[in-house]
């Protein structure tokens, strides 16, 4: 294993009603030696779980950030706002998520407003985020422009990480576990096959959703796949990965041709 092979483990949909599930996942990851994780926090889950209004949860987020976990802004409410336009986006919204493509059909002003409100809630809770990820990675060009204009350093999709600072995008494949239409035992089988294919990628990601921890056999299968990736990858957060990648890119550009 070399220093240039990384594993990013992220937990999506971090919000007050999922607190116990997220803590349980973090404990398992700690035992595997993954001490810094990327936590995708929904500021106002379903429109009624503002993280700044749940004091103990907000304090826990602050503690997690102090201990090295990364906080990432994950949408605003994680609810669909407008119906998807066109068959392609409708299929994405149904296949990738359960009708929660919040940023899939927003215009620039709507997207910016929701992101600004999310930033304000995280700030009130005492945490900061340099990255933004839309629910289920479903976001249009207008939304991406709003993300960049609001000063976020990076975002990511199902297959890529985009650094707004350098203007570069990098292929980093993901193993994704729950929720959605294809996330039960059949999905775990597919991911087990996929992990063989991506194990030798320089960097890979594992994405976990809170409900996964409620199914003991399935969750143990997820942990087994993570152990396999750890044989040849070092754990990193998204922010650590992006800053390292940016530094490496700058060094290569500085080499005389």
JSON list of N, CA, C and O in Angstrom, two decimals, residues 67 80 116 134 177 181 186 221:
[
{"chain": "A", "resi": 67, "resn": "UNK", "atom": "N", "xyz": [-12.84, 16.43, 16.67]},
{"chain": "A", "resi": 67, "resn": "UNK", "atom": "CA", "xyz": [-12.10, 15.17, 16.70]},
{"chain": "A", "resi": 67, "resn": "UNK", "atom": "C", "xyz": [-11.59, 14.75, 15.32]},
{"chain": "A", "resi": 67, "resn": "UNK", "atom": "O", "xyz": [-10.91, 13.74, 15.20]},
{"chain": "A", "resi": 80, "resn": "UNK", "atom": "N", "xyz": [-37.98, 16.51, -2.24]},
{"chain": "A", "resi": 80, "resn": "UNK", "atom": "CA", "xyz": [-38.19, 17.00, -3.59]},
{"chain": "A", "resi": 80, "resn": "UNK", "atom": "C", "xyz": [-38.96, 18.32, -3.53]},
{"chain": "A", "resi": 80, "resn": "UNK", "atom": "O", "xyz": [-39.95, 18.44, -2.81]},
{"chain": "A", "resi": 116, "resn": "UNK", "atom": "N", "xyz": [-27.87, 28.77, 1.09]},
{"chain": "A", "resi": 116, "resn": "UNK", "atom": "CA", "xyz": [-27.58, 29.83, 2.07]},
{"chain": "A", "resi": 116, "resn": "UNK", "atom": "C", "xyz": [-28.28, 29.55, 3.40]},
{"chain": "A", "resi": 116, "resn": "UNK", "atom": "O", "xyz": [-27.69, 29.76, 4.47]},
{"chain": "A", "resi": 134, "resn": "UNK", "atom": "N", "xyz": [-25.33, 17.39, -2.98]},
{"chain": "A", "resi": 134, "resn": "UNK", "atom": "CA", "xyz": [-26.79, 17.37, -3.09]},
{"chain": "A", "resi": 134, "resn": "UNK", "atom": "C", "xyz": [-27.32, 15.98, -2.73]},
{"chain": "A", "resi": 134, "resn": "UNK", "atom": "O", "xyz": [-26.63, 14.97, -2.93]},
{"chain": "A", "resi": 177, "resn": "UNK", "atom": "N", "xyz": [-24.41, 2.13, -0.19]},
{"chain": "A", "resi": 177, "resn": "UNK", "atom": "CA", "xyz": [-25.29, 1.24, 0.55]},
{"chain": "A", "resi": 177, "resn": "UNK", "atom": "C", "xyz": [-26.46, 2.00, 1.15]},
{"chain": "A", "resi": 177, "resn": "UNK", "atom": "O", "xyz": [-26.29, 2.81, 2.05]},
{"chain": "A", "resi": 181, "resn": "UNK", "atom": "N", "xyz": [-33.94, 2.14, -4.44]},
{"chain": "A", "resi": 181, "resn": "UNK", "atom": "CA", "xyz": [-34.63, 0.98, -5.00]},
{"chain": "A", "resi": 181, "resn": "UNK", "atom": "C", "xyz": [-33.75, -0.27, -5.08]},
{"chain": "A", "resi": 181, "resn": "UNK", "atom": "O", "xyz": [-34.25, -1.37, -5.13]},
{"chain": "A", "resi": 186, "resn": "UNK", "atom": "N", "xyz": [-29.66, -7.88, -2.82]},
{"chain": "A", "resi": 186, "resn": "UNK", "atom": "CA", "xyz": [-29.21, -7.95, -4.21]},
{"chain": "A", "resi": 186, "resn": "UNK", "atom": "C", "xyz": [-28.15, -6.89, -4.48]},
{"chain": "A", "resi": 186, "resn": "UNK", "atom": "O", "xyz": [-27.15, -7.15, -5.16]},
{"chain": "A", "resi": 221, "resn": "UNK", "atom": "N", "xyz": [-21.76, -7.46, 6.12]},
{"chain": "A", "resi": 221, "resn": "UNK", "atom": "CA", "xyz": [-21.26, -7.57, 4.75]},
{"chain": "A", "resi": 221, "resn": "UNK", "atom": "C", "xyz": [-20.63, -6.28, 4.27]},
{"chain": "A", "resi": 221, "resn": "UNK", "atom": "O", "xyz": [-19.61, -6.29, 3.57]}
]
